[in-house]
Every structure is written in structure tokens, then in C-alpha cells.
mmCIF file of C-alpha atoms and ligand atoms in Angstrom:
data_model
loop_
_atom_site.group_PDB
_atom_site.id
_atom_site.type_symbol
_atom_site.label_atom_id
_atom_site.label_comp_id
_atom_site.label_asym_id
_atom_site.label_seq_id
_atom_site.Cartn_x
_atom_site.Cartn_y
_atom_site.Cartn_z
ATOM 1 C CA MET V 16 -8.923 16.002 43.476
ATOM 2 C CA GLU V 17 -11.244 17.752 45.870
ATOM 3 C CA GLN V 18 -14.497 16.140 46.984
ATOM 4 C CA ALA V 19 -16.726 19.079 46.025
ATOM 5 C CA GLY V 20 -15.592 18.780 42.383
ATOM 6 C CA LEU V 21 -16.220 15.038 42.427
ATOM 7 C CA ARG V 22 -19.704 15.595 43.880
ATOM 8 C CA ASP V 23 -20.579 18.173 41.205
ATOM 9 C CA ALA V 24 -19.218 15.939 38.465
ATOM 10 C CA ALA V 25 -21.083 12.894 39.809
ATOM 11 C CA ALA V 26 -24.374 14.825 39.810
ATOM 12 C CA LEU V 27 -23.806 15.774 36.146
ATOM 13 C CA VAL V 28 -22.888 12.214 35.148
ATOM 14 C CA GLY V 29 -25.794 10.705 37.126
ATOM 15 C CA ARG V 30 -28.414 12.715 35.218
ATOM 16 C CA ALA V 31 -26.773 12.695 31.753
ATOM 17 C CA ARG V 32 -28.530 10.870 28.911
ATOM 18 C CA ARG V 33 -26.120 11.592 26.011
ATOM 19 C CA VAL V 34 -22.472 11.625 27.168
ATOM 20 C CA VAL V 35 -19.402 12.175 24.990
ATOM 21 C CA VAL V 36 -16.162 10.845 26.479
ATOM 22 C CA PHE V 37 -13.288 12.576 24.641
ATOM 23 C CA THR V 38 -9.907 10.960 25.349
ATOM 24 C CA GLY V 39 -6.216 11.583 24.716
ATOM 25 C CA ALA V 40 -2.968 9.808 25.473
ATOM 26 C CA GLY V 41 -3.287 10.398 29.233
ATOM 27 C CA MET V 42 -6.121 7.822 29.173
ATOM 28 C CA SER V 43 -3.567 5.078 28.382
ATOM 29 C CA ALA V 44 -0.697 6.451 30.501
ATOM 30 C CA GLU V 45 -1.492 4.205 33.484
ATOM 31 C CA SER V 46 -1.486 1.186 31.191
ATOM 32 C CA GLY V 47 2.163 2.001 30.635
ATOM 33 C CA VAL V 48 1.649 3.383 27.097
ATOM 34 C CA PRO V 49 3.710 6.615 26.872
ATOM 35 C CA THR V 50 1.697 9.769 26.089
ATOM 36 C CA PHE V 51 2.255 11.299 22.677
ATOM 37 C CA ARG V 52 4.671 13.853 24.082
ATOM 38 C CA ASP V 53 6.572 11.094 25.929
ATOM 39 C CA ALA V 54 6.231 8.632 23.054
ATOM 40 C CA LEU V 55 9.797 9.272 21.916
ATOM 41 C CA THR V 56 11.918 7.123 24.133
ATOM 42 C CA GLY V 57 14.908 4.934 23.467
ATOM 43 C CA LEU V 58 16.127 4.992 19.879
ATOM 44 C CA TRP V 59 13.771 7.806 18.884
ATOM 45 C CA ARG V 60 14.377 10.127 21.844
ATOM 46 C CA ARG V 61 16.372 12.570 19.691
ATOM 47 C CA PHE V 62 13.339 13.214 17.467
ATOM 48 C CA ASP V 63 10.369 15.572 17.885
ATOM 49 C CA PRO V 64 7.094 13.548 17.723
ATOM 50 C CA GLN V 65 5.499 16.242 15.653
ATOM 51 C CA ALA V 66 8.323 15.984 13.133
ATOM 52 C CA LEU V 67 8.256 12.175 13.034
ATOM 53 C CA ALA V 68 4.440 11.884 12.772
ATOM 54 C CA THR V 69 4.351 13.418 9.251
ATOM 55 C CA PRO V 70 4.148 12.183 5.646
ATOM 56 C CA GLU V 71 7.422 13.978 4.952
ATOM 57 C CA ALA V 72 9.267 11.980 7.647
ATOM 58 C CA PHE V 73 7.882 8.728 6.188
ATOM 59 C CA GLU V 74 8.825 9.802 2.669
ATOM 60 C CA ASP V 75 12.282 10.733 3.880
ATOM 61 C CA ASP V 76 13.005 7.624 5.985
ATOM 62 C CA PRO V 77 10.203 5.016 5.844
ATOM 63 C CA ALA V 78 12.196 2.509 7.925
ATOM 64 C CA LEU V 79 12.712 4.977 10.813
ATOM 65 C CA VAL V 80 9.016 5.925 10.946
ATOM 66 C CA TRP V 81 7.709 2.377 10.391
ATOM 67 C CA GLY V 82 10.091 1.109 13.125
ATOM 68 C CA TRP V 83 8.794 3.754 15.562
ATOM 69 C CA TYR V 84 5.149 2.826 14.961
ATOM 70 C CA GLU V 85 5.895 -0.885 15.158
ATOM 71 C CA SER V 86 7.584 -0.393 18.542
ATOM 72 C CA ARG V 87 4.554 1.621 19.732
ATOM 73 C CA ARG V 88 2.148 -1.067 18.437
ATOM 74 C CA ARG V 89 4.038 -3.827 20.232
ATOM 75 C CA ALA V 90 4.037 -1.750 23.439
ATOM 76 C CA VAL V 91 0.228 -1.500 23.138
ATOM 77 C CA LEU V 92 -0.047 -5.275 22.556
ATOM 78 C CA SER V 93 1.877 -5.805 25.812
ATOM 79 C CA ALA V 94 -0.306 -3.321 27.710
ATOM 80 C CA ARG V 95 -3.748 -3.859 29.199
ATOM 81 C CA PRO V 96 -6.716 -1.530 29.592
ATOM 82 C CA ASN V 97 -6.594 0.218 32.982
ATOM 83 C CA ALA V 98 -9.397 0.968 35.468
ATOM 84 C CA GLY V 99 -10.024 4.250 33.644
ATOM 85 C CA HIS V 100 -10.843 2.420 30.390
ATOM 86 C CA ALA V 101 -13.128 0.096 32.371
ATOM 87 C CA ALA V 102 -14.899 3.097 33.931
ATOM 88 C CA VAL V 103 -15.506 4.583 30.452
ATOM 89 C CA ALA V 104 -17.035 1.260 29.353
ATOM 90 C CA ALA V 105 -19.190 1.335 32.523
ATOM 91 C CA ILE V 106 -20.475 4.815 31.578
ATOM 92 C CA GLU V 107 -21.341 3.532 28.096
ATOM 93 C CA ALA V 108 -23.190 0.569 29.636
ATOM 94 C CA ARG V 109 -25.156 2.898 31.943
ATOM 95 C CA VAL V 110 -25.851 5.656 29.397
ATOM 96 C CA PRO V 111 -26.866 4.041 26.092
ATOM 97 C CA GLY V 112 -26.650 7.376 24.291
ATOM 98 C CA SER V 113 -22.934 7.802 25.035
ATOM 99 C CA VAL V 114 -20.124 8.022 22.471
ATOM 100 C CA VAL V 115 -16.368 7.612 22.984
ATOM 101 C CA VAL V 116 -14.278 9.916 20.774
ATOM 102 C CA THR V 117 -10.568 9.218 21.031
ATOM 103 C CA GLN V 118 -7.382 10.788 19.682
ATOM 104 C CA ASN V 119 -5.536 7.634 20.681
ATOM 105 C CA VAL V 120 -4.276 5.173 18.110
ATOM 106 C CA ASP V 121 -4.216 2.245 20.560
ATOM 107 C CA ASP V 122 -7.053 -0.290 20.991
ATOM 108 C CA LEU V 123 -7.361 -0.160 24.792
ATOM 109 C CA HIS V 124 -10.890 1.311 24.745
ATOM 110 C CA GLU V 125 -12.022 -1.592 22.542
ATOM 111 C CA ARG V 126 -10.298 -4.134 24.753
ATOM 112 C CA ALA V 127 -11.993 -2.640 27.838
ATOM 113 C CA GLY V 128 -15.381 -3.187 26.195
ATOM 114 C CA SER V 129 -16.147 0.135 24.496
ATOM 115 C CA ALA V 130 -18.309 -0.793 21.510
ATOM 116 C CA ALA V 131 -17.214 1.534 18.734
ATOM 117 C CA PRO V 132 -14.908 4.363 19.757
ATOM 118 C CA VAL V 133 -14.545 7.084 17.105
ATOM 119 C CA HIS V 134 -10.828 7.205 16.237
ATOM 120 C CA LEU V 135 -10.095 10.768 15.080
ATOM 121 C CA HIS V 136 -6.411 10.025 14.440
ATOM 122 C CA GLY V 137 -6.620 6.474 13.122
ATOM 123 C CA SER V 138 -5.165 3.303 14.597
ATOM 124 C CA LEU V 139 -1.872 1.463 14.971
ATOM 125 C CA PHE V 140 -3.779 -1.660 13.910
ATOM 126 C CA ALA V 141 -4.910 -0.602 10.450
ATOM 127 C CA PRO V 142 -1.823 -0.297 8.217
ATOM 128 C CA ARG V 143 -2.493 0.478 4.566
ATOM 129 C CA CYS V 144 -0.641 0.963 1.312
ATOM 130 C CA SER V 145 0.884 4.459 1.089
ATOM 131 C CA ALA V 146 -0.025 4.581 -2.617
ATOM 132 C CA CYS V 147 -3.262 2.639 -3.327
ATOM 133 C CA ALA V 148 -4.559 2.631 0.302
ATOM 134 C CA ARG V 149 -5.213 -1.152 0.227
ATOM 135 C CA PRO V 150 -5.497 -2.439 3.829
ATOM 136 C CA ALA V 151 -2.316 -4.361 4.654
ATOM 137 C CA PRO V 152 -1.849 -7.252 7.090
ATOM 138 C CA LEU V 153 -0.162 -6.495 10.406
ATOM 139 C CA PRO V 154 3.352 -7.939 10.373
ATOM 140 C CA ASP V 155 2.419 -10.526 13.028
ATOM 141 C CA ASP V 156 -1.107 -11.116 11.687
ATOM 142 C CA PRO V 157 -1.395 -14.583 10.060
ATOM 143 C CA THR V 158 -4.547 -13.584 8.105
ATOM 144 C CA ASP V 159 -4.155 -11.974 4.708
ATOM 145 C CA GLY V 160 -5.122 -8.666 6.246
ATOM 146 C CA GLY V 161 -8.660 -8.809 4.915
ATOM 147 C CA PRO V 162 -11.043 -5.883 5.401
ATOM 148 C CA VAL V 163 -9.889 -4.008 8.447
ATOM 149 C CA ASP V 164 -13.155 -4.330 10.352
ATOM 150 C CA SER V 165 -13.172 -8.118 9.918
ATOM 151 C CA ARG V 166 -10.059 -8.461 12.020
ATOM 152 C CA PRO V 167 -10.326 -9.808 15.590
ATOM 153 C CA LEU V 168 -9.994 -7.235 18.372
ATOM 154 C CA HIS V 169 -6.302 -6.635 18.579
ATOM 155 C CA GLY V 170 -4.408 -7.697 21.594
ATOM 156 C CA GLY V 171 -6.732 -10.671 21.806
ATOM 157 C CA PRO V 172 -6.230 -14.247 20.621
ATOM 158 C CA ALA V 173 -5.947 -14.507 16.816
ATOM 159 C CA ASP V 174 -9.097 -16.687 16.687
ATOM 160 C CA GLY V 175 -11.187 -13.614 17.415
ATOM 161 C CA SER V 176 -12.397 -14.876 20.811
ATOM 162 C CA PRO V 177 -13.005 -11.962 23.189
ATOM 163 C CA ALA V 178 -9.801 -10.172 23.822
ATOM 164 C CA ASP V 179 -8.400 -10.460 27.290
ATOM 165 C CA SER V 180 -9.701 -7.178 28.536
ATOM 166 C CA ARG V 181 -9.353 -7.677 32.266
ATOM 167 C CA PRO V 182 -8.187 -4.183 33.234
ATOM 168 C CA LEU V 183 -5.228 -4.053 35.529
ATOM 169 C CA PRO V 184 -5.862 -1.029 37.756
ATOM 170 C CA GLY V 185 -2.876 1.185 37.383
ATOM 171 C CA GLY V 186 -1.518 -0.749 34.468
ATOM 172 C CA PRO V 187 1.128 -3.495 34.571
ATOM 173 C CA ALA V 188 3.261 -1.820 37.217
ATOM 174 C CA ASP V 189 1.568 1.469 38.025
ATOM 175 C CA GLY V 190 2.121 2.921 34.618
ATOM 176 C CA GLN V 191 5.686 1.794 34.132
ATOM 177 C CA PRO V 192 6.222 2.034 30.364
ATOM 178 C CA VAL V 193 5.576 -1.322 28.756
ATOM 179 C CA ASP V 194 8.209 -2.551 26.403
ATOM 180 C CA GLY V 195 6.695 -4.552 23.616
ATOM 181 C CA GLY V 196 9.994 -6.192 22.970
ATOM 182 C CA SER V 197 12.309 -4.042 20.915
ATOM 183 C CA VAL V 198 11.415 -3.923 17.284
ATOM 184 C CA ASP V 199 14.782 -3.953 15.687
ATOM 185 C CA GLY V 200 15.682 -3.854 12.086
ATOM 186 C CA PRO V 201 18.755 -5.369 10.542
ATOM 187 C CA ALA V 202 20.857 -2.355 11.505
ATOM 188 C CA GLY V 203 19.832 -2.612 15.192
ATOM 189 C CA ASP V 204 18.922 1.086 15.177
ATOM 190 C CA GLY V 205 15.154 0.613 15.427
ATOM 191 C CA ARG V 206 14.744 1.250 11.701
ATOM 192 C CA VAL V 207 12.547 -1.437 10.154
ATOM 193 C CA PRO V 208 11.852 -1.339 6.401
ATOM 194 C CA PRO V 209 8.034 -1.253 5.951
ATOM 195 C CA PRO V 210 6.376 -4.182 4.121
ATOM 196 C CA GLU V 211 5.418 -3.714 0.457
ATOM 197 C CA CYS V 212 1.835 -3.552 -0.742
ATOM 198 C CA ALA V 213 0.692 -6.946 -2.134
ATOM 199 C CA ARG V 214 -1.153 -5.145 -4.939
ATOM 200 C CA CYS V 215 1.165 -2.359 -6.121
ATOM 201 C CA GLY V 216 4.438 -2.870 -4.303
ATOM 202 C CA ALA V 217 4.476 0.588 -2.678
ATOM 203 C CA PRO V 218 5.548 0.835 0.994
ATOM 204 C CA VAL V 219 2.873 0.093 3.592
ATOM 205 C CA ARG V 220 2.295 2.966 6.088
ATOM 206 C CA PRO V 221 0.779 3.101 9.591
ATOM 207 C CA GLY V 222 -3.006 3.694 9.588
ATOM 208 C CA VAL V 223 -2.724 6.896 11.626
ATOM 209 C CA VAL V 224 -3.407 10.562 10.758
ATOM 210 C CA TRP V 225 -0.137 12.492 10.515
ATOM 211 C CA PHE V 226 0.339 16.219 11.059
ATOM 212 C CA GLY V 227 -0.713 18.029 7.905
ATOM 213 C CA GLU V 228 -3.129 15.227 6.938
ATOM 214 C CA ALA V 229 -6.898 15.599 7.005
ATOM 215 C CA LEU V 230 -8.800 13.655 9.659
ATOM 216 C CA PRO V 231 -11.097 10.893 8.357
ATOM 217 C CA GLU V 232 -14.230 12.817 7.315
ATOM 218 C CA ALA V 233 -16.710 10.315 8.747
ATOM 219 C CA ALA V 234 -14.926 10.218 12.114
ATOM 220 C CA LEU V 235 -14.737 14.014 12.423
ATOM 221 C CA GLU V 236 -18.389 14.377 11.396
ATOM 222 C CA ALA V 237 -19.470 11.741 13.943
ATOM 223 C CA ALA V 238 -17.453 13.486 16.663
ATOM 224 C CA VAL V 239 -18.883 16.941 15.895
ATOM 225 C CA ASP V 240 -22.434 15.529 15.692
ATOM 226 C CA ALA V 241 -22.019 13.803 19.057
ATOM 227 C CA ALA V 242 -20.454 16.864 20.717
ATOM 228 C CA SER V 243 -23.131 19.233 19.395
ATOM 229 C CA SER V 244 -25.995 17.054 20.664
ATOM 230 C CA CYS V 245 -24.650 15.691 23.955
ATOM 231 C CA ASP V 246 -25.808 16.764 27.417
ATOM 232 C CA LEU V 247 -22.369 16.212 28.967
ATOM 233 C CA LEU V 248 -18.785 15.994 27.676
ATOM 234 C CA LEU V 249 -15.963 14.397 29.688
ATOM 235 C CA THR V 250 -12.489 15.303 28.374
ATOM 236 C CA VAL V 251 -9.865 12.922 29.743
ATOM 237 C CA GLY V 252 -6.074 12.926 29.426
ATOM 238 C CA THR V 253 -5.495 15.306 26.567
ATOM 239 C CA SER V 254 -3.262 18.368 26.289
ATOM 240 C CA GLY V 255 -5.938 19.919 24.095
ATOM 241 C CA VAL V 256 -3.458 21.512 21.692
ATOM 242 C CA VAL V 257 -3.863 19.505 18.486
ATOM 243 C CA TYR V 258 -6.546 20.683 16.091
ATOM 244 C CA PRO V 259 -9.148 20.155 14.828
ATOM 245 C CA ALA V 260 -9.612 17.387 17.503
ATOM 246 C CA ALA V 261 -9.064 19.879 20.347
ATOM 247 C CA GLU V 262 -12.141 21.754 19.087
ATOM 248 C CA ILE V 263 -14.480 18.920 20.179
ATOM 249 C CA PRO V 264 -14.861 19.936 23.859
ATOM 250 C CA ARG V 265 -15.382 23.538 22.701
ATOM 251 C CA VAL V 266 -18.171 22.423 20.352
ATOM 252 C CA ALA V 267 -19.971 20.752 23.275
ATOM 253 C CA ALA V 268 -19.579 23.890 25.429
ATOM 254 C CA ARG V 269 -20.872 26.111 22.594
ATOM 255 C CA PHE V 270 -23.989 23.951 22.342
ATOM 256 C CA GLY V 271 -24.569 24.355 26.062
ATOM 257 C CA ALA V 272 -23.335 21.008 27.409
ATOM 258 C CA PRO V 273 -21.369 21.035 30.676
ATOM 259 C CA VAL V 274 -17.731 19.919 30.302
ATOM 260 C CA ILE V 275 -15.825 17.927 32.930
ATOM 261 C CA GLN V 276 -12.040 17.636 32.569
ATOM 262 C CA VAL V 277 -9.894 14.828 34.040
ATOM 263 C CA ASN V 278 -6.171 15.616 33.883
ATOM 264 C CA PRO V 279 -3.404 15.929 36.527
ATOM 265 C CA GLN V 280 -2.057 19.001 34.706
ATOM 266 C CA GLU V 281 -3.399 22.345 33.517
ATOM 267 C CA THR V 282 -4.461 22.489 29.876
ATOM 268 C CA PRO V 283 -6.022 25.115 27.569
ATOM 269 C CA LEU V 284 -9.315 23.291 28.221
ATOM 270 C CA ASP V 285 -9.271 24.577 31.840
ATOM 271 C CA GLU V 286 -11.044 27.703 30.536
ATOM 272 C CA VAL V 287 -13.770 25.632 28.866
ATOM 273 C CA CYS V 288 -14.654 23.145 31.576
ATOM 274 C CA ASP V 289 -17.309 23.515 34.262
ATOM 275 C CA VAL V 290 -15.676 20.961 36.587
ATOM 276 C CA ASN V 291 -11.928 20.305 36.642
ATOM 277 C CA LEU V 292 -10.897 17.014 38.304
ATOM 278 C CA ARG V 293 -7.120 17.238 38.818
ATOM 279 C CA GLY V 294 -5.921 13.670 38.896
ATOM 280 C CA PRO V 295 -5.040 10.524 36.926
ATOM 281 C CA ALA V 296 -7.759 8.881 34.847
ATOM 282 C CA ALA V 297 -7.388 5.390 36.356
ATOM 283 C CA ARG V 298 -8.143 6.846 39.807
ATOM 284 C CA VAL V 299 -10.583 9.650 39.027
ATOM 285 C CA LEU V 300 -12.888 7.887 36.545
ATOM 286 C CA PRO V 301 -13.695 4.863 38.765
ATOM 287 C CA ALA V 302 -14.322 7.278 41.677
ATOM 288 C CA LEU V 303 -16.619 9.328 39.442
ATOM 289 C CA VAL V 304 -18.606 6.272 38.294
ATOM 290 C CA GLU V 305 -18.941 5.071 41.903
ATOM 291 C CA ALA V 306 -20.053 8.528 43.115
ATOM 292 C CA ALA V 307 -22.557 8.798 40.250
ATOM 293 C CA TRP V 308 -24.132 5.351 40.471
ATOM 294 C CA GLY V 309 -22.606 3.656 43.501
ATOM 295 C CA VAL V 310 -21.012 1.118 41.136
ATOM 296 C CA PRO V 311 -18.222 -0.626 43.028
ATOM 297 C CA ARG V 312 -14.809 0.205 41.582
ATOM 298 C CA VAL V 313 -13.070 -2.325 39.373
ATOM 299 C CA SER V 314 -10.884 -4.071 41.917
HETATM 300 C C1 LIG L 321 -4.869 18.992 9.820
HETATM 301 C C2 LIG L 321 -1.679 10.291 15.368
HETATM 302 C C3 LIG L 321 -5.320 20.000 7.740
HETATM 303 C C4 LIG L 321 -0.238 10.033 15.033
HETATM 304 C C5 LIG L 321 -1.772 12.672 15.973
HETATM 305 C C6 LIG L 321 -5.991 24.572 13.336
HETATM 306 C C7 LIG L 321 -6.946 23.811 12.652
HETATM 307 C C8 LIG L 321 -6.566 22.646 11.989
HETATM 308 C C9 LIG L 321 -5.221 22.214 12.018
HETATM 309 C C10 LIG L 321 -4.287 22.969 12.686
HETATM 310 C C11 LIG L 321 -4.662 24.144 13.337
HETATM 311 N N1 LIG L 321 -3.545 24.651 13.907
HETATM 312 C C12 LIG L 321 -2.496 23.860 13.631
HETATM 313 C C13 LIG L 321 -2.906 22.841 12.882
HETATM 314 C C14 LIG L 321 -2.035 21.785 12.381
HETATM 315 C C15 LIG L 321 -1.948 20.584 13.310
HETATM 316 C C16 LIG L 321 -1.921 20.984 14.763
HETATM 317 O O1 LIG L 321 -2.938 20.961 15.438
HETATM 318 N N2 LIG L 321 -0.756 21.314 15.251
HETATM 319 C C17 LIG L 321 -0.618 21.647 16.646
HETATM 320 C C18 LIG L 321 0.627 21.025 17.203
HETATM 321 C C19 LIG L 321 -0.659 23.151 16.779
HETATM 322 N N3 LIG L 321 -3.063 19.707 13.053
HETATM 323 C C20 LIG L 321 -2.941 18.812 12.045
HETATM 324 O O2 LIG L 321 -1.985 18.734 11.317
HETATM 325 C C21 LIG L 321 -4.123 17.895 11.817
HETATM 326 N N4 LIG L 321 -4.450 17.899 10.420
HETATM 327 O O3 LIG L 321 -5.096 19.992 10.375
HETATM 328 O O4 LIG L 321 -4.970 18.839 8.466
HETATM 329 C C22 LIG L 321 -5.791 19.518 6.438
HETATM 330 C C23 LIG L 321 -7.128 19.704 6.106
HETATM 331 C C24 LIG L 321 -7.551 19.280 4.863
HETATM 332 C C25 LIG L 321 -6.661 18.652 3.978
HETATM 333 C C26 LIG L 321 -5.329 18.450 4.352
HETATM 334 C C27 LIG L 321 -4.880 18.894 5.583
HETATM 335 C C28 LIG L 321 -3.787 16.450 12.138
HETATM 336 C C29 LIG L 321 -3.385 16.295 13.561
HETATM 337 C C30 LIG L 321 -3.279 14.785 13.916
HETATM 338 C C31 LIG L 321 -1.852 14.421 14.249
HETATM 339 N N5 LIG L 321 -1.787 13.027 14.719
HETATM 340 N N6 LIG L 321 -1.771 11.385 16.366
HETATM 341 C C32 LIG L 321 0.538 9.445 16.171
HETATM 342 O O5 LIG L 321 -0.050 9.132 17.238
HETATM 343 O O6 LIG L 321 1.760 9.244 15.982
HETATM 344 S S1 LIG L 321 -1.796 13.863 17.155
HETATM 345 C C33 LIG L 321 -1.310 13.263 18.677
HETATM 346 O O7 LIG L 321 -0.968 14.370 19.471
HETATM 347 C C34 LIG L 321 -2.397 12.593 19.465
HETATM 348 O O8 LIG L 321 -3.210 11.787 18.680
HETATM 349 C C35 LIG L 321 -3.163 13.727 20.086
HETATM 350 O O9 LIG L 321 -4.197 14.164 19.285
HETATM 351 C C36 LIG L 321 -2.164 14.855 20.072
HETATM 352 C C37 LIG L 321 -1.879 15.358 21.458
HETATM 353 O O10 LIG L 321 -1.651 14.268 22.179
HETATM 354 P P1 LIG L 321 -2.516 14.023 23.548
HETATM 355 O O11 LIG L 321 -3.418 12.899 23.317
HETATM 356 O O12 LIG L 321 -3.125 15.267 24.064
HETATM 357 O O13 LIG L 321 -1.335 13.613 24.383
HETATM 358 P P2 LIG L 321 -0.251 14.567 24.950
HETATM 359 O O14 LIG L 321 0.939 13.721 25.123
HETATM 360 O O15 LIG L 321 -0.163 15.830 24.160
HETATM 361 O O16 LIG L 321 -0.857 14.964 26.346
HETATM 362 C C38 LIG L 321 -1.145 13.942 27.271
HETATM 363 C C39 LIG L 321 -2.051 14.581 28.312
HETATM 364 O O17 LIG L 321 -2.400 13.560 29.251
HETATM 365 C C40 LIG L 321 -1.366 15.687 29.096
HETATM 366 O O18 LIG L 321 -2.273 16.781 29.233
HETATM 367 C C41 LIG L 321 -1.103 15.045 30.461
HETATM 368 O O19 LIG L 321 -1.186 15.990 31.526
HETATM 369 C C42 LIG L 321 -2.224 14.082 30.563
HETATM 370 N N7 LIG L 321 -1.975 12.913 31.417
HETATM 371 C C43 LIG L 321 -0.799 12.294 31.664
HETATM 372 N N8 LIG L 321 -1.009 11.235 32.482
HETATM 373 C C44 LIG L 321 -2.348 11.188 32.733
HETATM 374 C C45 LIG L 321 -2.962 12.259 32.047
HETATM 375 N N9 LIG L 321 -4.292 12.483 32.095
HETATM 376 C C46 LIG L 321 -5.035 11.642 32.832
HETATM 377 N N10 LIG L 321 -4.521 10.588 33.511
HETATM 378 C C47 LIG L 321 -3.190 10.335 33.476
HETATM 379 N N11 LIG L 321 -2.675 9.303 34.177
HETATM 380 ZN ZN1 LIG L 322 -0.729 -0.480 -3.007
#
């Protein structure tokens, strides 16, 4: 990442009053949570994520899909927010008018202290009935799964005390994939039959948005409102290929906001951004916050 880009980006961040931080799977990569494209490891490596993350796949083999999401959820529970998540929370603390919009289904932004990230693609921690949509308890959640927003921050102690959000710069071992302990069904092939809904008996499904499903209206509206009225958008760790989420940085640019991208690779958003910081989020974001406000990096 060259210094001139960092200086330009820091000047934009330092004078911004309404920032949108738009994040994808690359945000959690250095916490050891595989990106969406890498998410298929082990037992699921022979599948295409886009084929598995669909209602049809769940309909066809609920145990395969539920097992995959359970293994991803346990990996997130074993991960910790990284210095990039902490830097995003620092931006929110410095710029009260900022909004985090994430495509990620993990809870690492929350555990790093982000108040209310907008989850465009749902969450691994909000399972619901596939038929009557009743919120369902998490398999290892001793409560009865009451209203989703009454649950303690996930990854933290069950009594709801503040989750342990000390970020580990670079993740548990510099981004080595975390293994949440293999979720294994009776057949030992990773397939785990989903729980049944307490009300109607239908299979419980993960609380994520699958391909071919509409995004939650309120979340998409909040994201478009924020992007169309911000004075800076930071897009971090996304391949920018899944719509309509990938439209969000373009909305900000259309309304005249400068766009800064943080990603070690090229993406279609290269053509949209004003400053392109080529590098990993857990290194670039703390450097950006320090250059903007002189805030010492999270050690
Ligand atoms: C819908 C939850 C219609 C599940 C996900 C045009 C308009 C609208 C829709 C479409 C359209 N064209 C096509 C579509 C259909 C489809 C789509 O976009 N397909 C694509 C593939 C072309 N969209 C949909 O189906 C959407 N729904 O349109 O519904 C509708 C309307 C009304 C009524 C009914 C139906 C729903 C899409 C949501 C799918 N669910 N996630 C789950 O997680 O299992 S998407 C999933 O993939 C992620 O959430 C994310 O959004 C997306 C891409 O993942 P990324 O986050 O970008 O991660 P990725 O692995 O791709 O890339 C990681 C990046 O990080 C890389 O760039 C890498 O370089 C970088 N990186 C790596 N390490 C680091 C790093 N960056 C920084 N630091 C690092 N250390
Ligand atoms: Zn039900």
C-alpha cells in the first residue's frame, strides 16, 4: 500500500462527518474466518458456495446445508475480531454519523464494539423456522430462543455480559482458518439434521439470505439511505460481485461521495473508487485510523 494513497485516504477520513463502512468476507479473513469463496473447505469442498447457499439446496438436503452453516457458526464462535474490526469501531466512535453495512453473516463487528451493523445478508446467529419464520434457539443456546434481538451478543458469555471482544491483531494465528470443532452428524459426513420448529415442526433454517432470496427490505433501505447521504464510503474486503449489495458503493459514488477501497486484490469496484488501498484490512484500517487521527494502533 503506497504512502500517497494512505495520505489521501486519511485526509478524506479526517474530514468526513457521515461515513459508511461497507464490508465483505475479507474483513473477517484475518480472524481466520474463510471468505465466502473459500468457505467450502473440508467436507464441503466439492460443492460450489453459490449452489449450496440456496433454498433449493436446503430443500434438497437440509442436513448437508444445516451442517455447513453450523460448522461456519462454530468457526465464528472460535474466532475473535481482528484489528480491522477494532479500527472500524474506532471510526464509528470518532464519527457519530457513521454506519456499518456488512454482507457478512458473522458477529465480529458487534463483538469489536460496532453498535448496530446493517446485515444485508442476515446472520448465522438468527436461525428461524423455514415455514412459519418463528425465531429458533441456537443449538447450543440454553435460552428458549426468545426474540432474536434479546439474545446476548454471540460469542460472549451466555449471561449477556459484554462479549470478549479483545481483538487479536491478525487473528488467532495470522488468519489461519479457525476450526470451531467439527460439527458432525451421525453419519460423520458433516450432515446434521436441522432442528424442528417448536411451533409447527418444520425444519429450522439458517437466518441468512440465500441466492435467489430477497434481501431484508429494512436492511437494504437503511443501506441505500446511508450510502446516498454519506460524505465518504469505505469498501473493505468484498469481491463486489453479488447484487444488489454490490450496488451500495456505486450508490455513494453516484451521490458524489468519495469511495476508498481496502482489498489486497483487484475487484470491479476498482473503477468506482477514488483511493485504492491494496492490502489486508487488519493492517490497512489501523494505519488509516492512525494517519487520520493519530490514534495509536490497537496493539
Ligand atoms: C436477489 C449469505 C432477487 C449466505 C450471501 C442483479 C440484481 C439483483 C440480483 C442479481 C443480479 N445479478 C445476479 C443476481 C442474483 C444474485 C447475484 O448477485 N449473483 C451473483 C453471483 C452474480 N443475487 C441474489 O441472488 C441476491 N438476491 O437478487 O434476489 C429477488 C428479489 C425479490 C424477490 C425475490 C428475489 C441475494 C444474494 C445474497 C447471497 N448470500 N451470503 C452465506 O453467507 O452463505 S452472498 C455472499 O457472497 C456474501 O455474503 C457476499 O455478499 C458475497 C460475496 O462474498 P464477499 O463478501 O465479497 O466475499 P468473497 O469471498 O466473494 O470475496 C472476499 C474478498 O475479500 C475478495 O475480494 C478478497 O480479495 C478480499 N480479501 C481477502 N482477504 C482480505 C481481503 N480483503 C481485505 N483484507 C483481507 N485480509
Ligand atoms: Zn414453524
